[in-house]
């Protein structure tokens, strides 16, 4: 099995984030980050890999915080 390569670009520049990066972006635990991602309809799944749409997360947070 091939290992996933780590990206060298900043989190703010990426379109998709993995769950650990989403946790760092939001500053919360895994369960809360996944809950926010699902509420924002930002989940992108390719096979077993789950990524999160950065723009949808930011848009959802802006909408909820108003």
MMTF fields as JSON, N, C-alpha, C and O atoms, coordinates in Angstrom:
{
  "mmtfVersion": "1.0.0",
  "mmtfProducer": "UNKNOWN",
  "numBonds": 263,
  "numAtoms": 264,
  "numGroups": 66,
  "numChains": 1,
  "numModels": 1,
  "chainsPerModel": [1],
  "groupsPerChain": [66],
  "chainIdList": ["A"],
  "bondAtomList": [4, 2, 8, 6, 12, 10, 16, 14, 20, 18, 24, 22, 28, 26, 32, 30, 36, 34, 40, 38, 44, 42, 48, 46, 52, 50, 56, 54, 60, 58, 64, 62, 68, 66, 72, 70, 76, 74, 80, 78, 84, 82, 88, 86, 92, 90, 96, 94, 100, 98, 104, 102, 108, 106, 112, 110, 116, 114, 120, 118, 124, 122, 128, 126, 132, 130, 136, 134, 140, 138, 144, 142, 148, 146, 152, 150, 156, 154, 160, 158, 164, 162, 168, 166, 172, 170, 176, 174, 180, 178, 184, 182, 188, 186, 192, 190, 196, 194, 200, 198, 204, 202, 208, 206, 212, 210, 216, 214, 220, 218, 224, 222, 228, 226, 232, 230, 236, 234, 240, 238, 244, 242, 248, 246, 252, 250, 256, 254, 260, 258],
  "bondOrderList": [1, 1, 1, 1, 1, 1, 1, 1, 1, 1, 1, 1, 1, 1, 1, 1, 1, 1, 1, 1, 1, 1, 1, 1, 1, 1, 1, 1, 1, 1, 1, 1, 1, 1, 1, 1, 1, 1, 1, 1, 1, 1, 1, 1, 1, 1, 1, 1, 1, 1, 1, 1, 1, 1, 1, 1, 1, 1, 1, 1, 1, 1, 1, 1, 1],
  "groupList": [{"groupName": "UNK", "atomNameList": ["N", "CA", "C", "O"], "elementList": ["N", "C", "C", "O"], "formalChargeList": [0, 0, 0, 0], "bondAtomList": [1, 0, 2, 1, 3, 2], "bondOrderList": [1, 1, 2], "singleLetterCode": "X", "chemCompType": "L-PEPTIDE LINKING"}],
  "groupTypeList": [0, 0, 0, 0, 0, 0, 0, 0, 0, 0, 0, 0, 0, 0, 0, 0, 0, 0, 0, 0, 0, 0, 0, 0, 0, 0, 0, 0, 0, 0, 0, 0, 0, 0, 0, 0, 0, 0, 0, 0, 0, 0, 0, 0, 0, 0, 0, 0, 0, 0, 0, 0, 0, 0, 0, 0, 0, 0, 0, 0, 0, 0, 0, 0, 0, 0],
  "groupIdList": [1, 2, 3, 4, 5, 6, 7, 8, 9, 10, 11, 12, 13, 14, 15, 16, 17, 18, 19, 20, 21, 22, 23, 24, 25, 26, 27, 28, 29, 30, 31, 32, 33, 34, 35, 36, 37, 38, 39, 40, 41, 42, 43, 44, 45, 46, 47, 48, 49, 50, 51, 52, 53, 54, 55, 56, 57, 58, 59, 60, 61, 62, 63, 64, 65, 66],
  "secStructList": [7, 7, 7, 7, 7, 7, 7, 7, 1, 7, 4, 4, 4, 7, 1, 3, 3, 7, 2, 2, 2, 2, 2, 2, 2, 2, 6, 1, 7, 2, 2, 2, 2, 2, 2, 2, 2, 2, 2, 6, 6, 7, 3, 3, 3, 3, 6, 6, 3, 3, 3, 3, 3, 2, 2, 2, 2, 2, 2, 2, 2, 2, 2, 2, 2, 7],
  "xCoordList": [0.841, 0.0, 0.892, 1.905, 0.52, 1.283, 0.848, -0.341, 1.82, 1.529, 1.059, 1.467, 0.209, -0.267, 0.843, 1.467, 1.087, 2.132, 1.583, 0.409, 2.434, 2.056, 2.261, 3.277, 1.322, 1.413, 2.268, 2.25, 3.018, 3.873, 3.22, 3.767, 2.063, 1.397, 0.642, 0.337, 0.354, -0.377, -1.809, -2.368, -2.396, -3.768, -4.74, -5.713, -4.493, -5.402, -5.395, -6.327, -4.365, -4.266, -4.901, -5.106, -5.213, -5.716, -7.221, -7.945, -7.682, -9.11, -9.689, -10.771, -8.978, -9.446, -8.49, -7.275, -9.064, -8.29, -8.609, -9.725, -7.625, -7.953, -8.516, -8.55, -8.944, -9.627, -8.704, -9.142, -7.448, -6.512, -6.292, -6.222, -6.184, -6.021, -7.285, -7.208, -8.453, -9.716, -9.778, -10.233, -9.326, -9.284, -8.395, -8.766, -7.229, -6.32, -6.928, -6.78, -7.608, -8.245, -9.327, -9.41, -10.147, -11.26, -10.867, -11.565, -9.757, -9.322, -10.212, -10.498, -10.658, -11.529, -11.148, -10.231, -11.852, -11.578, -12.125, -12.801, -11.82, -12.21, -13.723, -14.238, -14.432, -15.89, -16.557, -17.449, -16.137, -16.708, -16.366, -17.213, -15.131, -14.715, -15.516, -15.947, -15.717, -16.501, -17.955, -18.579, -18.498, -19.872, -20.048, -21.029, -19.119, -19.18, -19.034, -19.751, -18.126, -17.936, -19.164, -19.529, -19.806, -21.033, -22.169, -22.953, -22.277, -23.312, -23.12, -24.089, -21.869, -21.555, -21.665, -21.464, -21.982, -22.037, -20.716, -20.699, -19.61, -18.274, -17.506, -16.337, -18.135, -17.446, -17.259, -18.204, -16.019, -15.68, -15.026, -13.993, -15.613, -15.082, -14.683, -15.491, -13.435, -12.907, -12.417, -11.352, -13.194, -12.852, -13.006, -14.065, -11.939, -11.972, -11.482, -11.644, -10.889, -10.309, -11.377, -12.188, -11.378, -12.34, -11.585, -10.638, -12.021, -11.458, -12.594, -13.764, -12.245, -13.239, -12.999, -11.858, -14.067, -13.987, -13.781, -14.652, -12.635, -12.247, -13.194, -13.584, -13.567, -14.426, -15.809, -16.375, -16.348, -17.667, -17.618, -18.559, -16.532, -16.378, -16.363, -17.077, -15.543, -15.43, -16.765, -17.174, -17.447, -18.744, -19.772, -20.549, -19.775, -20.709, -20.423, -21.353, -19.174, -18.806, -19.229, -19.752, -19.01, -19.428, -20.942, -21.437, -21.686, -23.143, -23.676, -24.587, -23.117, -23.594, -23.24, -23.99, -22.118, -21.661, -22.335, -22.118, -23.13, -23.779, -24.985, -25.645],
  "yCoordList": [-1.168, 0.0, 1.239, 1.279, 2.232, 3.465, 4.448, 4.595, 5.116, 6.117, 7.406, 7.728, 8.134, 9.418, 10.444, 10.527, 11.22, 12.242, 13.476, 13.817, 14.128, 15.334, 16.547, 16.645, 17.454, 18.668, 19.695, 19.775, 20.481, 21.498, 22.877, 23.82, 23.011, 24.313, 24.601, 23.693, 25.871, 26.307, 25.785, 25.588, 25.564, 25.07, 26.055, 25.636, 27.34, 28.341, 28.36, 28.887, 27.798, 27.775, 26.538, 26.503, 25.534, 24.262, 24.266, 24.958, 23.482, 23.335, 22.27, 22.455, 21.163, 20.062, 19.839, 19.984, 19.485, 19.235, 17.838, 17.349, 17.191, 15.934, 16.281, 17.451, 15.295, 15.54, 16.187, 17.054, 15.782, 16.387, 17.865, 18.685, 18.212, 19.614, 20.411, 21.578, 19.784, 20.435, 20.736, 21.809, 19.8, 20.02, 21.215, 22.045, 21.31, 22.431, 23.744, 24.77, 23.723, 24.923, 25.444, 26.645, 24.536, 24.916, 25.049, 25.706, 24.432, 24.498, 23.698, 24.13, 22.526, 21.694, 20.226, 19.899, 19.359, 17.932, 17.3, 17.946, 16.023, 15.297, 15.223, 15.48, 14.88, 14.728, 16.045, 16.066, 17.132, 18.448, 18.865, 19.413, 18.612, 18.977, 18.205, 18.779, 16.912, 16.088, 16.546, 16.598, 16.876, 17.364, 18.676, 18.841, 19.599, 20.868, 20.627, 21.236, 19.756, 19.437, 18.826, 19.172, 17.917, 17.307, 18.322, 18.303, 19.2, 20.236, 21.206, 21.747, 21.421, 22.325, 21.624, 22.252, 20.338, 19.534, 19.635, 19.82, 19.51, 19.702, 18.396, 18.419, 17.267, 15.973, 15.517, 15.504, 15.143, 14.596, 13.245, 13.177, 12.167, 10.84, 10.167, 10.053, 9.72, 8.971, 7.643, 7.571, 6.6, 5.311, 5.401, 5.777, 5.051, 5.135, 6.478, 6.792, 7.264, 8.543, 9.623, 9.789, 10.353, 11.429, 12.751, 12.905, 13.709, 15.049, 16.039, 15.69, 17.275, 18.29, 19.509, 19.947, 20.072, 21.242, 22.485, 22.865, 23.102, 24.248, 25.432, 26.061, 25.743, 26.905, 26.732, 27.688, 25.526, 25.294, 25.417, 25.919, 24.963, 25.068, 26.538, 26.941, 27.338, 28.768, 29.472, 30.291, 29.158, 29.777, 29.415, 30.269, 28.153, 27.708, 28.42, 28.887, 28.511, 29.171, 30.64, 31.161, 31.31, 32.712, 32.84, 33.77, 31.913, 31.96, 31.726, 32.424, 30.768, 30.406, 31.485, 31.708, 32.149, 33.112, 34.474, 35.322, 34.708, 36.005, 36.144, 37.183],
  "zCoordList": [0.0, 0.0, 0.0, 0.699, -0.771, -0.86, 0.211, 0.492, 0.803, 1.828, 1.17, 0.054, 1.86, 1.381, 1.545, 2.603, 0.505, 0.595, 1.3, 1.157, 2.051, 2.778, 1.878, 1.19, 1.88, 1.087, 1.822, 3.05, 1.046, 1.647, 1.628, 2.198, 0.984, 0.911, 2.212, 2.986, 2.428, 3.62, 3.574, 2.495, 4.74, 4.834, 4.183, 3.555, 4.324, 3.773, 2.245, 1.638, 1.611, 0.161, -0.468, -1.681, 0.326, -0.199, -0.38, 0.335, -1.347, -1.594, -0.668, -0.111, -0.5, 0.333, 1.506, 1.372, 2.654, 3.867, 4.381, 4.209, 5.017, 5.695, 7.076, 7.457, 7.802, 9.07, 10.103, 10.859, 10.145, 11.098, 10.789, 11.705, 9.511, 9.124, 9.428, 9.813, 9.255, 9.592, 11.087, 11.485, 11.914, 13.358, 13.694, 14.524, 13.061, 13.322, 12.849, 13.514, 11.71, 11.179, 12.13, 12.389, 12.643, 13.506, 14.972, 15.744, 15.36, 16.75, 17.672, 18.789, 17.217, 18.04, 17.867, 17.113, 18.563, 18.492, 17.23, 16.43, 17.068, 15.858, 15.695, 14.607, 16.743, 16.65, 16.269, 15.421, 16.882, 16.562, 15.138, 14.434, 14.707, 13.352, 12.309, 11.309, 12.534, 11.608, 11.6, 10.54, 12.763, 12.857, 12.092, 11.366, 12.244, 11.517, 10.02, 9.226, 9.628, 8.215, 7.585, 6.461, 8.301, 7.785, 7.724, 6.774, 8.705, 8.695, 7.533, 7.001, 7.147, 6.037, 4.678, 3.639, 4.684, 3.453, 2.692, 1.475, 3.431, 2.868, 2.699, 2.315, 2.975, 2.922, 1.48, 0.692, 1.147, -0.163, 0.092, 0.758, -0.428, -0.17, -1.47, -2.391, -1.544, -2.677, -2.124, -1.511, -2.341, -1.753, -0.245, 0.259, 0.478, 1.937, 2.455, 3.635, 1.58, 2.001, 2.105, 1.193, 3.208, 3.442, 3.505, 4.277, 2.677, 2.668, 2.864, 2.71, 3.205, 3.509, 2.64, 2.494, 2.053, 1.195, 2.054, 2.837, 1.899, 2.729, 2.552, 3.536, 1.319, 1.05, 1.675, 2.203, 1.617, 2.216, 3.73, 4.344, 4.335, 5.788, 6.198, 7.116, 5.507, 5.836, 5.621, 6.444, 4.52, 4.233, 5.312, 5.739, 5.751, 6.786, 8.107, 8.764, 8.499, 9.754, 9.704, 10.689, 8.577, 8.443, 8.556, 9.192, 7.943, 7.966, 9.394, 9.838, 10.089, 11.428, 12.446, 13.396, 12.26, 13.264, 13.16, 14.025, 12.152, 11.998, 12.885, 12.873]
}
